[in-house]
Structure formats: C-alpha cells, structure tokens
Amino acid sequence: MENIHSFQERLENHFVLDHHDIGFLYSLSAGAGYTVTDSLLCQQQILQAADVLMARFQKKGQFIQAWGKLGDPKEYRLIIDSLINLPLLFRATEISGDMRYQEVAQKHYQTLLKTVIRENATTFHTYYFDPLTGEPSHGATHQGNSDDSIWARGQSWAILGIPLNESYSQNKQENGAQKDTSLTNAGFPQNYNEIVDVFLTNLPQDLVPYWDFDFNDQVPSDKDSSALAITACGLLEAEKSNAYPAAKELAQGMIYQLGEKYSAKHETVNEGLLLHGVYAHAEGKGIDEPNLWGDYFYFEALMRLANPEWKKYW
C-alpha cells in the first residue's frame, strides 16, 4: 500500500496528469489494490482519478482528448491506446453508482470504434476531430511508421481493449433493446475477428511482430515484444466470451515463444524481463530494450494462463 499513498500525493498535486493515461496509472495501482484488498483508500482514489480523466472528455466529438491543453486544435484527438484507460471509468460507476462515468466511457468507446478502426480492420494510432464542430477529421500516426501503416502495438491495443470494454458493456438484448447488427453474438464489434486476423497475418516466422507492419522478414526492422504480450492478454480476455476461435491456444503459443526466445532468463545483467521491446521508434526512444508495459502484460498473460480465476485489475 506504500505505492498507493504515493499515487494519492500525485493526485493531490496533479503531478503530470494532463493526459488520458490516468487509466493505465490508476487501474494498475488503486484498481489493483481495490481488487486485492477492498481498501477504502483505493476506492476513493479510483473515483478521484476517474474525475480527472472525465475532465478530458470533449462533448464536441464525444471523446476523451489524449494529450495537450484541452481544446488545442493541434491535439484535438483520441488515440487507440485509450481503450485501456476506459475500465477505470466503468469501475468508478460500479463503486459509486454514478452512471456519468460509464456513460462517458461508452461514448468514447463508440466514437473510437467508428474512427480509429479502418474499414479493412487495420488501425490508425490517432484520430483528429474538428474542434469547432466535433466532426471526425482524419486519422494519423504518432508512433507508427506512417499515417497509413499499421503500428503493431496499436493493433494490439484494439485486440485487448475491445474485450476489456465489452466485459463491462451489457448486451443490448438483455435490456430488451433491438439487436444491434454491428455486434457479434458475444457482443463484440463484427470486425473483431478481422482485427485479430490482421495481427496474426502480419506476424513474422518467430511470431514476434516488427514494431510496424510495414516491416517483415524480407524488409526487417526492430521487433516489439510488448505488442505480442498485449495481444496474448487480449486473446485470453476474448476467450471468456468465445469471441475468437482457439484464442487460448494462440495466446499460449505466443507466451511460450516470448519465454523461450525473448525473456531475460539467460541474461546476467538486464533491467527488464522481456527483451526487444520498442517505445517510440520514430522518435528514437526505447528501441530494442525492455519496457514497463511489456513486462507487465507478459506477467498478466502468465497469470491468466496459470490461474483462470485470477481477477484482472482493469
């Protein structure tokens, strides 16, 4: 709980919280603490963090602004990573009974599905909106190879983020509403399987993706092991709803490959557990090295496989 107190100080001082990644930060701190201990402090922290995230919601466009000063035309956009931030809002509704959190999460989720995911089930990293009208403008990249390429980790965020959010979203039929033909029987978007297929089709021989799918074994570049760990977690979450065929078996193969070929188990000196990750290749940051999210999702996938009763922190 010592770290929980430090995260409370961060909230009270609003220390580097002008971004949407509050969901990442507080789901894996206060959210994890609440899952394990039912701590009142963790409950309060989830609600406080959710309020900070809610403040970034843009009514014009119906989305949570990712970065920058609110309303800045240069930053009036969402990004695909934000799918993993939304469970914080769903949990805030569960704790408080206040439906505003869930409503904002659902609005952002639906906006993202309509914009960031292309018609061919590939993904943009970011998507801009007109700040005056809220109308969708255009997709672009931030960490991918180009605006039109497929950033590997972005595709992974979709594979994990959709089942995480669907685990909170009630099927409309349960409420007596008319069936939404854009959804699968599991309640997932119809193109979820295609999103997974895009990722699998673009994997190289050793299954660990290059940081962007512009690259392959014939035109190689640096690998991003974290993208495979994230995808494995997504498949294991999707498997709960039978949303993708043989999801568990695929995830097992991915984690086995990471453990055998990409883990630091044979390294004498290393700062991480999962080797050959990428942070922001275009900016020259964190290339071919371990990273926090790679290590985390590798362990989450291992926990999901080792203990089917494990309660996720999201």
C-alpha positions as protocol buffer text, in pm:
chain_id: "A"
residue {
  index: 1
  type: MET
  ca { x: 0 y: 0 z: 0 }
}
residue {
  index: 2
  type: GLU
  ca { x: 302 y: 229 z: 19 }
}
residue {
  index: 3
  type: ASN
  ca { x: 281 y: 295 z: -354 }
}
residue {
  index: 4
  type: ILE
  ca { x: -90 y: 373 z: -320 }
}
residue {
  index: 5
  type: HIS
  ca { x: -4 y: 660 z: -86 }
}
residue {
  index: 6
  type: SER
  ca { x: 249 y: 798 z: -334 }
}
residue {
  index: 7
  type: PHE
  ca { x: -16 y: 786 z: -607 }
}
residue {
  index: 8
  type: GLN
  ca { x: -251 y: 976 z: -375 }
}
residue {
  index: 9
  type: GLU
  ca { x: 8 y: 1253 z: -349 }
}
residue {
  index: 10
  type: ARG
  ca { x: 29 y: 1258 z: -726 }
}
residue {
  index: 11
  type: LEU
  ca { x: -346 y: 1314 z: -748 }
}
residue {
  index: 12
  type: GLU
  ca { x: -348 y: 1583 z: -482 }
}
residue {
  index: 13
  type: ASN
  ca { x: -65 y: 1772 z: -654 }
}
residue {
  index: 14
  type: HIS
  ca { x: -194 y: 1698 z: -1006 }
}
residue {
  index: 15
  type: PHE
  ca { x: 155 y: 1581 z: -1095 }
}
residue {
  index: 16
  type: VAL
  ca { x: 184 y: 1511 z: -1471 }
}
residue {
  index: 17
  type: LEU
  ca { x: -183 y: 1414 z: -1507 }
}
residue {
  index: 18
  type: ASP
  ca { x: -279 y: 1627 z: -1807 }
}
residue {
  index: 19
  type: HIS
  ca { x: -328 y: 1324 z: -2031 }
}
residue {
  index: 20
  type: HIS
  ca { x: -557 y: 1025 z: -2079 }
}
residue {
  index: 21
  type: ASP
  ca { x: -318 y: 764 z: -1938 }
}
residue {
  index: 22
  type: ILE
  ca { x: -467 y: 814 z: -1593 }
}
residue {
  index: 23
  type: GLY
  ca { x: -649 y: 489 z: -1661 }
}
residue {
  index: 24
  type: PHE
  ca { x: -323 y: 299 z: -1703 }
}
residue {
  index: 25
  type: LEU
  ca { x: -175 y: 461 z: -1393 }
}
residue {
  index: 26
  type: TYR
  ca { x: -465 y: 414 z: -1155 }
}
residue {
  index: 27
  type: SER
  ca { x: -607 y: 83 z: -1279 }
}
residue {
  index: 28
  type: LEU
  ca { x: -273 y: -79 z: -1202 }
}
residue {
  index: 29
  type: SER
  ca { x: -231 y: 98 z: -867 }
}
residue {
  index: 30
  type: ALA
  ca { x: -559 y: 184 z: -697 }
}
residue {
  index: 31
  type: GLY
  ca { x: -755 y: -58 z: -916 }
}
residue {
  index: 32
  type: ALA
  ca { x: -521 y: -344 z: -838 }
}
residue {
  index: 33
  type: GLY
  ca { x: -521 y: -254 z: -469 }
}
residue {
  index: 34
  type: TYR
  ca { x: -900 y: -246 z: -460 }
}
residue {
  index: 35
  type: THR
  ca { x: -925 y: -582 z: -637 }
}
residue {
  index: 36
  type: VAL
  ca { x: -691 y: -744 z: -387 }
}
residue {
  index: 37
  type: THR
  ca { x: -781 y: -567 z: -60 }
}
residue {
  index: 38
  type: ASP
  ca { x: -1117 y: -382 z: -94 }
}
residue {
  index: 39
  type: SER
  ca { x: -931 y: -82 z: 50 }
}
residue {
  index: 40
  type: LEU
  ca { x: -1143 y: 228 z: 109 }
}
residue {
  index: 41
  type: LEU
  ca { x: -843 y: 443 z: 14 }
}
residue {
  index: 42
  type: CYS
  ca { x: -820 y: 260 z: -318 }
}
residue {
  index: 43
  type: GLN
  ca { x: -1192 y: 314 z: -380 }
}
residue {
  index: 44
  type: GLN
  ca { x: -1157 y: 685 z: -316 }
}
residue {
  index: 45
  type: GLN
  ca { x: -850 y: 705 z: -536 }
}
residue {
  index: 46
  type: ILE
  ca { x: -1030 y: 533 z: -826 }
}
residue {
  index: 47
  type: LEU
  ca { x: -1306 y: 793 z: -805 }
}
residue {
  index: 48
  type: GLN
  ca { x: -1063 y: 1084 z: -782 }
}
residue {
  index: 49
  type: ALA
  ca { x: -863 y: 957 z: -1079 }
}
residue {
  index: 50
  type: ALA
  ca { x: -1182 y: 897 z: -1276 }
}
residue {
  index: 51
  type: ASP
  ca { x: -1284 y: 1259 z: -1216 }
}
residue {
  index: 52
  type: VAL
  ca { x: -951 y: 1377 z: -1357 }
}
residue {
  index: 53
  type: LEU
  ca { x: -999 y: 1157 z: -1664 }
}
residue {
  index: 54
  type: MET
  ca { x: -1359 y: 1276 z: -1708 }
}
residue {
  index: 55
  type: ALA
  ca { x: -1237 y: 1635 z: -1727 }
}
residue {
  index: 56
  type: ARG
  ca { x: -1071 y: 1550 z: -2060 }
}
residue {
  index: 57
  type: PHE
  ca { x: -1399 y: 1448 z: -2224 }
}
residue {
  index: 58
  type: GLN
  ca { x: -1485 y: 1664 z: -2524 }
}
residue {
  index: 59
  type: LYS
  ca { x: -1858 y: 1696 z: -2588 }
}
residue {
  index: 60
  type: LYS
  ca { x: -1783 y: 1815 z: -2941 }
}
residue {
  index: 61
  type: GLY
  ca { x: -1677 y: 1486 z: -3090 }
}
residue {
  index: 62
  type: GLN
  ca { x: -1774 y: 1270 z: -2789 }
}
residue {
  index: 63
  type: PHE
  ca { x: -1424 y: 1157 z: -2696 }
}
residue {
  index: 64
  type: ILE
  ca { x: -1157 y: 1186 z: -2429 }
}
residue {
  index: 65
  type: GLN
  ca { x: -874 y: 1406 z: -2553 }
}
residue {
  index: 66
  type: ALA
  ca { x: -547 y: 1217 z: -2533 }
}
residue {
  index: 67
  type: TRP
  ca { x: -284 y: 1481 z: -2478 }
}
residue {
  index: 68
  type: GLY
  ca { x: -215 y: 1851 z: -2453 }
}
residue {
  index: 69
  type: LYS
  ca { x: -412 y: 2154 z: -2348 }
}
residue {
  index: 70
  type: LEU
  ca { x: -785 y: 2089 z: -2364 }
}
residue {
  index: 71
  type: GLY
  ca { x: -933 y: 2220 z: -2686 }
}
residue {
  index: 72
  type: ASP
  ca { x: -598 y: 2275 z: -2857 }
}
residue {
  index: 73
  type: PRO
  ca { x: -669 y: 2220 z: -3230 }
}
residue {
  index: 74
  type: LYS
  ca { x: -330 y: 2051 z: -3270 }
}
residue {
  index: 75
  type: GLU
  ca { x: -421 y: 1798 z: -3002 }
}
residue {
  index: 76
  type: TYR
  ca { x: -796 y: 1760 z: -3057 }
}
residue {
  index: 77
  type: ARG
  ca { x: -776 y: 1385 z: -3098 }
}
residue {
  index: 78
  type: LEU
  ca { x: -810 y: 1045 z: -2939 }
}
residue {
  index: 79
  type: ILE
  ca { x: -569 y: 754 z: -2967 }
}
residue {
  index: 80
  type: ILE
  ca { x: -618 y: 381 z: -2979 }
}
residue {
  index: 81
  type: ASP
  ca { x: -426 y: 326 z: -2653 }
}
residue {
  index: 82
  type: SER
  ca { x: -718 y: 497 z: -2474 }
}
residue {
  index: 83
  type: LEU
  ca { x: -918 y: 173 z: -2487 }
}
residue {
  index: 84
  type: ILE
  ca { x: -717 y: 56 z: -2186 }
}
residue {
  index: 85
  type: ASN
  ca { x: -798 y: 372 z: -1988 }
}
residue {
  index: 86
  type: LEU
  ca { x: -1176 y: 328 z: -2001 }
}
residue {
  index: 87
  type: PRO
  ca { x: -1213 y: 43 z: -1747 }
}
residue {
  index: 88
  type: LEU
  ca { x: -1122 y: 296 z: -1475 }
}
residue {
  index: 89
  type: LEU
  ca { x: -1445 y: 481 z: -1556 }
}
residue {
  index: 90
  type: PHE
  ca { x: -1655 y: 163 z: -1556 }
}
residue {
  index: 91
  type: ARG
  ca { x: -1514 y: 70 z: -1215 }
}
residue {
  index: 92
  type: ALA
  ca { x: -1591 y: 418 z: -1085 }
}
residue {
  index: 93
  type: THR
  ca { x: -1957 y: 361 z: -1174 }
}
residue {
  index: 94
  type: GLU
  ca { x: -1951 y: 19 z: -1003 }
}
residue {
  index: 95
  type: ILE
  ca { x: -1814 y: 176 z: -685 }
}
residue {
  index: 96
  type: SER
  ca { x: -2019 y: 495 z: -676 }
}
residue {
  index: 97
  type: GLY
  ca { x: -2337 y: 410 z: -865 }
}
residue {
  index: 98
  type: ASP
  ca { x: -2284 y: 732 z: -1061 }
}
residue {
  index: 99
  type: MET
  ca { x: -2368 y: 649 z: -1422 }
}
residue {
  index: 100
  type: ARG
  ca { x: -2184 y: 953 z: -1562 }
}
residue {
  index: 101
  type: TYR
  ca { x: -1853 y: 766 z: -1560 }
}
residue {
  index: 102
  type: GLN
  ca { x: -1992 y: 471 z: -1753 }
}
residue {
  index: 103
  type: GLU
  ca { x: -2174 y: 696 z: -1998 }
}
residue {
  index: 104
  type: VAL
  ca { x: -1855 y: 885 z: -2086 }
}
residue {
  index: 105
  type: ALA
  ca { x: -1664 y: 558 z: -2124 }
}
residue {
  index: 106
  type: GLN
  ca { x: -1929 y: 420 z: -2359 }
}
residue {
  index: 107
  type: LYS
  ca { x: -1944 y: 739 z: -2566 }
}
residue {
  index: 108
  type: HIS
  ca { x: -1567 y: 746 z: -2609 }
}
residue {
  index: 109
  type: TYR
  ca { x: -1561 y: 374 z: -2689 }
}
residue {
  index: 110
  type: GLN
  ca { x: -1823 y: 406 z: -2962 }
}
residue {
  index: 111
  type: THR
  ca { x: -1651 y: 711 z: -3111 }
}
residue {
  index: 112
  type: LEU
  ca { x: -1322 y: 524 z: -3120 }
}
residue {
  index: 113
  type: LEU
  ca { x: -1471 y: 218 z: -3290 }
}
residue {
  index: 114
  type: LYS
  ca { x: -1616 y: 440 z: -3564 }
}
residue {
  index: 115
  type: THR
  ca { x: -1296 y: 632 z: -3632 }
}
residue {
  index: 116
  type: VAL
  ca { x: -966 y: 469 z: -3536 }
}
residue {
  index: 117
  type: ILE
  ca { x: -1052 y: 129 z: -3683 }
}
residue {
  index: 118
  type: ARG
  ca { x: -1032 y: 140 z: -4061 }
}
residue {
  index: 119
  type: GLU
  ca { x: -1278 y: -40 z: -4291 }
}
residue {
  index: 120
  type: ASN
  ca { x: -1023 y: -316 z: -4352 }
}
residue {
  index: 121
  type: ALA
  ca { x: -989 y: -381 z: -3975 }
}
residue {
  index: 122
  type: THR
  ca { x: -646 y: -219 z: -3952 }
}
residue {
  index: 123
  type: THR
  ca { x: -599 y: 70 z: -3711 }
}
residue {
  index: 124
  type: PHE
  ca { x: -487 y: 429 z: -3701 }
}
residue {
  index: 125
  type: HIS
  ca { x: -285 y: 529 z: -3398 }
}
residue {
  index: 126
  type: THR
  ca { x: -465 y: 862 z: -3356 }
}
residue {
  index: 127
  type: TYR
  ca { x: -774 y: 1030 z: -3495 }
}
residue {
  index: 128
  type: TYR
  ca { x: -842 y: 1404 z: -3515 }
}
residue {
  index: 129
  type: PHE
  ca { x: -1171 y: 1592 z: -3485 }
}
residue {
  index: 130
  type: ASP
  ca { x: -1276 y: 1942 z: -3583 }
}
residue {
  index: 131
  type: PRO
  ca { x: -1267 y: 2139 z: -3255 }
}
residue {
  index: 132
  type: LEU
  ca { x: -1542 y: 2374 z: -3373 }
}
residue {
  index: 133
  type: THR
  ca { x: -1796 y: 2116 z: -3489 }
}
residue {
  index: 134
  type: GLY
  ca { x: -1675 y: 1790 z: -3336 }
}
residue {
  index: 135
  type: GLU
  ca { x: -1691 y: 1622 z: -3677 }
}
residue {
  index: 136
  type: PRO
  ca { x: -1436 y: 1344 z: -3745 }
}
residue {
  index: 137
  type: SER
  ca { x: -1145 y: 1480 z: -3948 }
}
residue {
  index: 138
  type: HIS
  ca { x: -866 y: 1233 z: -4023 }
}
residue {
  index: 139
  type: GLY
  ca { x: -651 y: 953 z: -3893 }
}
residue {
  index: 140
  type: ALA
  ca { x: -278 y: 992 z: -3834 }
}
residue {
  index: 141
  type: THR
  ca { x: 8 y: 824 z: -3658 }
}
residue {
  index: 142
  type: HIS
  ca { x: 221 y: 929 z: -3364 }
}
residue {
  index: 143
  type: GLN
  ca { x: 436 y: 623 z: -3305 }
}
residue {
  index: 144
  type: GLY
  ca { x: 379 y: 427 z: -3625 }
}
residue {
  index: 145
  type: ASN
  ca { x: 586 y: 429 z: -3942 }
}
residue {
  index: 146
  type: SER
  ca { x: 337 y: 642 z: -4137 }
}
residue {
  index: 147
  type: ASP
  ca { x: -20 y: 768 z: -4120 }
}
residue {
  index: 148
  type: ASP
  ca { x: -133 y: 480 z: -4341 }
}
residue {
  index: 149
  type: SER
  ca { x: 72 y: 200 z: -4186 }
}
residue {
  index: 150
  type: ILE
  ca { x: -31 y: -45 z: -3913 }
}
residue {
  index: 151
  type: TRP
  ca { x: 152 y: 27 z: -3589 }
}
residue {
  index: 152
  type: ALA
  ca { x: 184 y: -318 z: -3432 }
}
residue {
  index: 153
  type: ARG
  ca { x: 118 y: -212 z: -3075 }
}
residue {
  index: 154
  type: GLY
  ca { x: -182 y: -10 z: -3187 }
}
residue {
  index: 155
  type: GLN
  ca { x: -339 y: -323 z: -3335 }
}
residue {
  index: 156
  type: SER
  ca { x: -260 y: -497 z: -3005 }
}
residue {
  index: 157
  type: TRP
  ca { x: -438 y: -229 z: -2804 }
}
residue {
  index: 158
  type: ALA
  ca { x: -750 y: -296 z: -3011 }
}
residue {
  index: 159
  type: ILE
  ca { x: -724 y: -672 z: -2955 }
}
residue {
  index: 160
  type: LEU
  ca { x: -706 y: -622 z: -2578 }
}
residue {
  index: 161
  type: GLY
  ca { x: -912 y: -306 z: -2539 }
}
residue {
  index: 162
  type: ILE
  ca { x: -1227 y: -427 z: -2711 }
}
residue {
  index: 163
  type: PRO
  ca { x: -1282 y: -735 z: -2490 }
}
residue {
  index: 164
  type: LEU
  ca { x: -1192 y: -536 z: -2177 }
}
residue {
  index: 165
  type: ASN
  ca { x: -1461 y: -279 z: -2255 }
}
residue {
  index: 166
  type: GLU
  ca { x: -1713 y: -538 z: -2370 }
}
residue {
  index: 167
  type: SER
  ca { x: -1673 y: -714 z: -2035 }
}
residue {
  index: 168
  type: TYR
  ca { x: -1837 y: -406 z: -1879 }
}
residue {
  index: 169
  type: SER
  ca { x: -2089 y: -330 z: -2151 }
}
residue {
  index: 170
  type: GLN
  ca { x: -2419 y: -514 z: -2118 }
}
residue {
  index: 171
  type: ASN
  ca { x: -2557 y: -679 z: -2426 }
}
residue {
  index: 172
  type: LYS
  ca { x: -2840 y: -461 z: -2556 }
}
residue {
  index: 173
  type: GLN
  ca { x: -3064 y: -763 z: -2596 }
}
residue {
  index: 174
  type: GLU
  ca { x: -3053 y: -824 z: -2221 }
}
residue {
  index: 175
  type: ASN
  ca { x: -3229 y: -492 z: -2173 }
}
residue {
  index: 176
  type: GLY
  ca { x: -3496 y: -574 z: -2430 }
}
residue {
  index: 177
  type: ALA
  ca { x: -3345 y: -347 z: -2691 }
}
residue {
  index: 178
  type: GLN
  ca { x: -3344 y: -425 z: -3060 }
}
residue {
  index: 179
  type: LYS
  ca { x: -3049 y: -639 z: -3166 }
}
residue {
  index: 180
  type: ASP
  ca { x: -2753 y: -436 z: -3291 }
}
residue {
  index: 181
  type: THR
  ca { x: -2646 y: -600 z: -3616 }
}
residue {
  index: 182
  type: SER
  ca { x: -2298 y: -447 z: -3587 }
}
residue {
  index: 183
  type: LEU
  ca { x: -2225 y: -680 z: -3295 }
}
residue {
  index: 184
  type: THR
  ca { x: -2131 y: -1047 z: -3284 }
}
residue {
  index: 185
  type: ASN
  ca { x: -2315 y: -1298 z: -3069 }
}
residue {
  index: 186
  type: ALA
  ca { x: -2058 y: -1228 z: -2798 }
}
residue {
  index: 187
  type: GLY
  ca { x: -2150 y: -858 z: -2808 }
}
residue {
  index: 188
  type: PHE
  ca { x: -1822 y: -768 z: -2980 }
}
residue {
  index: 189
  type: PRO
  ca { x: -1796 y: -546 z: -3290 }
}
residue {
  index: 190
  type: GLN
  ca { x: -1842 y: -758 z: -3602 }
}
residue {
  index: 191
  type: ASN
  ca { x: -1489 y: -685 z: -3722 }
}
residue {
  index: 192
  type: TYR
  ca { x: -1315 y: -800 z: -3403 }
}
residue {
  index: 193
  type: ASN
  ca { x: -1207 y: -1130 z: -3560 }
}
residue {
  index: 194
  type: GLU
  ca { x: -1073 y: -941 z: -3859 }
}
residue {
  index: 195
  type: ILE
  ca { x: -874 y: -712 z: -3628 }
}
residue {
  index: 196
  type: VAL
  ca { x: -711 y: -1020 z: -3474 }
}
residue {
  index: 197
  type: ASP
  ca { x: -658 y: -1176 z: -3817 }
}
residue {
  index: 198
  type: VAL
  ca { x: -471 y: -866 z: -3936 }
}
residue {
  index: 199
  type: PHE
  ca { x: -229 y: -902 z: -3647 }
}
residue {
  index: 200
  type: LEU
  ca { x: -178 y: -1275 z: -3696 }
}
residue {
  index: 201
  type: THR
  ca { x: -137 y: -1246 z: -4073 }
}
residue {
  index: 202
  type: ASN
  ca { x: 141 y: -992 z: -4033 }
}
residue {
  index: 203
  type: LEU
  ca { x: 347 y: -1189 z: -3781 }
}
residue {
  index: 204
  type: PRO
  ca { x: 695 y: -1299 z: -3888 }
}
residue {
  index: 205
  type: GLN
  ca { x: 824 y: -1653 z: -3862 }
}
residue {
  index: 206
  type: ASP
  ca { x: 912 y: -1630 z: -3491 }
}
residue {
  index: 207
  type: LEU
  ca { x: 566 y: -1480 z: -3409 }
}
residue {
  index: 208
  type: VAL
  ca { x: 708 y: -1162 z: -3252 }
}
residue {
  index: 209
  type: PRO
  ca { x: 598 y: -861 z: -3457 }
}
residue {
  index: 210
  type: TYR
  ca { x: 812 y: -590 z: -3602 }
}
residue {
  index: 211
  type: TRP
  ca { x: 724 y: -257 z: -3444 }
}
residue {
  index: 212
  type: ASP
  ca { x: 520 y: -162 z: -3752 }
}
residue {
  index: 213
  type: PHE
  ca { x: 363 y: -396 z: -4007 }
}
residue {
  index: 214
  type: ASP
  ca { x: 530 y: -206 z: -4288 }
}
residue {
  index: 215
  type: PHE
  ca { x: 820 y: -437 z: -4198 }
}
residue {
  index: 216
  type: ASN
  ca { x: 855 y: -813 z: -4230 }
}
residue {
  index: 217
  type: ASP
  ca { x: 1119 y: -1084 z: -4254 }
}
residue {
  index: 218
  type: GLN
  ca { x: 1205 y: -968 z: -4607 }
}
residue {
  index: 219
  type: VAL
  ca { x: 1221 y: -600 z: -4505 }
}
residue {
  index: 220
  type: PRO
  ca { x: 1317 y: -625 z: -4138 }
}
residue {
  index: 221
  type: SER
  ca { x: 1339 y: -369 z: -3861 }
}
residue {
  index: 222
  type: ASP
  ca { x: 1325 y: -380 z: -3481 }
}
residue {
  index: 223
  type: LYS
  ca { x: 1081 y: -614 z: -3306 }
}
residue {
  index: 224
  type: ASP
  ca { x: 830 y: -507 z: -3042 }
}
residue {
  index: 225
  type: SER
  ca { x: 785 y: -795 z: -2800 }
}
residue {
  index: 226
  type: SER
  ca { x: 542 y: -590 z: -2590 }
}
residue {
  index: 227
  type: ALA
  ca { x: 288 y: -597 z: -2874 }
}
residue {
  index: 228
  type: LEU
  ca { x: 276 y: -977 z: -2860 }
}
residue {
  index: 229
  type: ALA
  ca { x: 234 y: -980 z: -2481 }
}
residue {
  index: 230
  type: ILE
  ca { x: -56 y: -734 z: -2508 }
}
residue {
  index: 231
  type: THR
  ca { x: -218 y: -941 z: -2783 }
}
residue {
  index: 232
  type: ALA
  ca { x: -190 y: -1258 z: -2574 }
}
residue {
  index: 233
  type: CYS
  ca { x: -376 y: -1085 z: -2289 }
}
residue {
  index: 234
  type: GLY
  ca { x: -640 y: -968 z: -2534 }
}
residue {
  index: 235
  type: LEU
  ca { x: -696 y: -1317 z: -2671 }
}
residue {
  index: 236
  type: LEU
  ca { x: -727 y: -1457 z: -2319 }
}
residue {
  index: 237
  type: GLU
  ca { x: -984 y: -1191 z: -2232 }
}
residue {
  index: 238
  type: ALA
  ca { x: -1173 y: -1256 z: -2558 }
}
residue {
  index: 239
  type: GLU
  ca { x: -1167 y: -1630 z: -2485 }
}
residue {
  index: 240
  type: LYS
  ca { x: -1402 y: -1572 z: -2190 }
}
residue {
  index: 241
  type: SER
  ca { x: -1672 y: -1472 z: -2439 }
}
residue {
  index: 242
  type: ASN
  ca { x: -1576 y: -1723 z: -2709 }
}
residue {
  index: 243
  type: ALA
  ca { x: -1514 y: -1422 z: -2930 }
}
residue {
  index: 244
  type: TYR
  ca { x: -1225 y: -1569 z: -3129 }
}
residue {
  index: 245
  type: PRO
  ca { x: -1161 y: -1934 z: -3227 }
}
residue {
  index: 246
  type: ALA
  ca { x: -877 y: -2109 z: -3040 }
}
residue {
  index: 247
  type: ALA
  ca { x: -791 y: -1785 z: -2860 }
}
residue {
  index: 248
  type: LYS
  ca { x: -636 y: -1957 z: -2559 }
}
residue {
  index: 249
  type: GLU
  ca { x: -420 y: -2189 z: -2768 }
}
residue {
  index: 250
  type: LEU
  ca { x: -293 y: -1895 z: -2973 }
}
residue {
  index: 251
  type: ALA
  ca { x: -211 y: -1699 z: -2658 }
}
residue {
  index: 252
  type: GLN
  ca { x: -29 y: -1997 z: -2510 }
}
residue {
  index: 253
  type: GLY
  ca { x: 189 y: -2021 z: -2819 }
}
residue {
  index: 254
  type: MET
  ca { x: 270 y: -1651 z: -2805 }
}
residue {
  index: 255
  type: ILE
  ca { x: 370 y: -1656 z: -2440 }
}
residue {
  index: 256
  type: TYR
  ca { x: 575 y: -1972 z: -2488 }
}
residue {
  index: 257
  type: GLN
  ca { x: 768 y: -1804 z: -2769 }
}
residue {
  index: 258
  type: LEU
  ca { x: 829 y: -1493 z: -2560 }
}
residue {
  index: 259
  type: GLY
  ca { x: 950 y: -1702 z: -2269 }
}
residue {
  index: 260
  type: GLU
  ca { x: 1181 y: -1915 z: -2480 }
}
residue {
  index: 261
  type: LYS
  ca { x: 1329 y: -1655 z: -2714 }
}
residue {
  index: 262
  type: TYR
  ca { x: 1258 y: -1307 z: -2578 }
}
residue {
  index: 263
  type: SER
  ca { x: 1279 y: -1327 z: -2200 }
}
residue {
  index: 264
  type: ALA
  ca { x: 1579 y: -1218 z: -1997 }
}
residue {
  index: 265
  type: LYS
  ca { x: 1612 y: -1552 z: -1821 }
}
residue {
  index: 266
  type: HIS
  ca { x: 1956 y: -1612 z: -1971 }
}
residue {
  index: 267
  type: GLU
  ca { x: 2076 y: -1254 z: -1926 }
}
residue {
  index: 268
  type: THR
  ca { x: 2320 y: -1185 z: -1644 }
}
residue {
  index: 269
  type: VAL
  ca { x: 2254 y: -810 z: -1635 }
}
residue {
  index: 270
  type: ASN
  ca { x: 1926 y: -661 z: -1753 }
}
residue {
  index: 271
  type: GLU
  ca { x: 1680 y: -402 z: -1627 }
}
residue {
  index: 272
  type: GLY
  ca { x: 1373 y: -579 z: -1760 }
}
residue {
  index: 273
  type: LEU
  ca { x: 1218 y: -920 z: -1810 }
}
residue {
  index: 274
  type: LEU
  ca { x: 1104 y: -912 z: -2172 }
}
residue {
  index: 275
  type: LEU
  ca { x: 1371 y: -822 z: -2425 }
}
residue {
  index: 276
  type: HIS
  ca { x: 1345 y: -645 z: -2761 }
}
residue {
  index: 277
  type: GLY
  ca { x: 1063 y: -401 z: -2699 }
}
residue {
  index: 278
  type: VAL
  ca { x: 1005 y: -64 z: -2864 }
}
residue {
  index: 279
  type: TYR
  ca { x: 865 y: 257 z: -2718 }
}
residue {
  index: 280
  type: ALA
  ca { x: 863 y: 522 z: -2993 }
}
residue {
  index: 281
  type: HIS
  ca { x: 1074 y: 414 z: -3289 }
}
residue {
  index: 282
  type: ALA
  ca { x: 1018 y: 725 z: -3500 }
}
residue {
  index: 283
  type: GLU
  ca { x: 1148 y: 939 z: -3214 }
}
residue {
  index: 284
  type: GLY
  ca { x: 1441 y: 710 z: -3143 }
}
residue {
  index: 285
  type: LYS
  ca { x: 1311 y: 629 z: -2795 }
}
residue {
  index: 286
  type: GLY
  ca { x: 1324 y: 291 z: -2622 }
}
residue {
  index: 287
  type: ILE
  ca { x: 1434 y: 87 z: -2922 }
}
residue {
  index: 288
  type: ASP
  ca { x: 1529 y: -279 z: -2875 }
}
residue {
  index: 289
  type: GLU
  ca { x: 1504 y: -276 z: -2497 }
}
residue {
  index: 290
  type: PRO
  ca { x: 1267 y: -391 z: -2222 }
}
residue {
  index: 291
  type: ASN
  ca { x: 981 y: -164 z: -2118 }
}
residue {
  index: 292
  type: LEU
  ca { x: 736 y: -149 z: -1830 }
}
residue {
  index: 293
  type: TRP
  ca { x: 423 y: -241 z: -2024 }
}
residue {
  index: 294
  type: GLY
  ca { x: 592 y: -531 z: -2198 }
}
residue {
  index: 295
  type: ASP
  ca { x: 696 y: -679 z: -1864 }
}
residue {
  index: 296
  type: TYR
  ca { x: 353 y: -613 z: -1712 }
}
residue {
  index: 297
  type: PHE
  ca { x: 144 y: -769 z: -1987 }
}
residue {
  index: 298
  type: TYR
  ca { x: 382 y: -1065 z: -2012 }
}
residue {
  index: 299
  type: PHE
  ca { x: 317 y: -1133 z: -1644 }
}
residue {
  index: 300
  type: GLU
  ca { x: -54 y: -1068 z: -1677 }
}
residue {
  index: 301
  type: ALA
  ca { x: -75 y: -1325 z: -1955 }
}
residue {
  index: 302
  type: LEU
  ca { x: 118 y: -1574 z: -1742 }
}
residue {
  index: 303
  type: MET
  ca { x: -121 y: -1514 z: -1451 }
}
residue {
  index: 304
  type: ARG
  ca { x: -424 y: -1558 z: -1675 }
}
residue {
  index: 305
  type: LEU
  ca { x: -287 y: -1889 z: -1802 }
}
residue {
  index: 306
  type: ALA
  ca { x: -173 y: -2018 z: -1463 }
}
residue {
  index: 307
  type: ASN
  ca { x: -487 y: -1921 z: -1273 }
}
residue {
  index: 308
  type: PRO
  ca { x: -817 y: -1897 z: -1466 }
}
residue {
  index: 309
  type: GLU
  ca { x: -978 y: -1749 z: -1152 }
}
residue {
  index: 310
  type: TRP
  ca { x: -735 y: -1457 z: -1144 }
}
residue {
  index: 311
  type: LYS
  ca { x: -922 y: -1127 z: -1117 }
}
residue {
  index: 312
  type: LYS
  ca { x: -799 y: -869 z: -1363 }
}
residue {
  index: 313
  type: TYR
  ca { x: -709 y: -522 z: -1241 }
}
residue {
  index: 314
  type: TRP
  ca { x: -884 y: -348 z: -1530 }
}
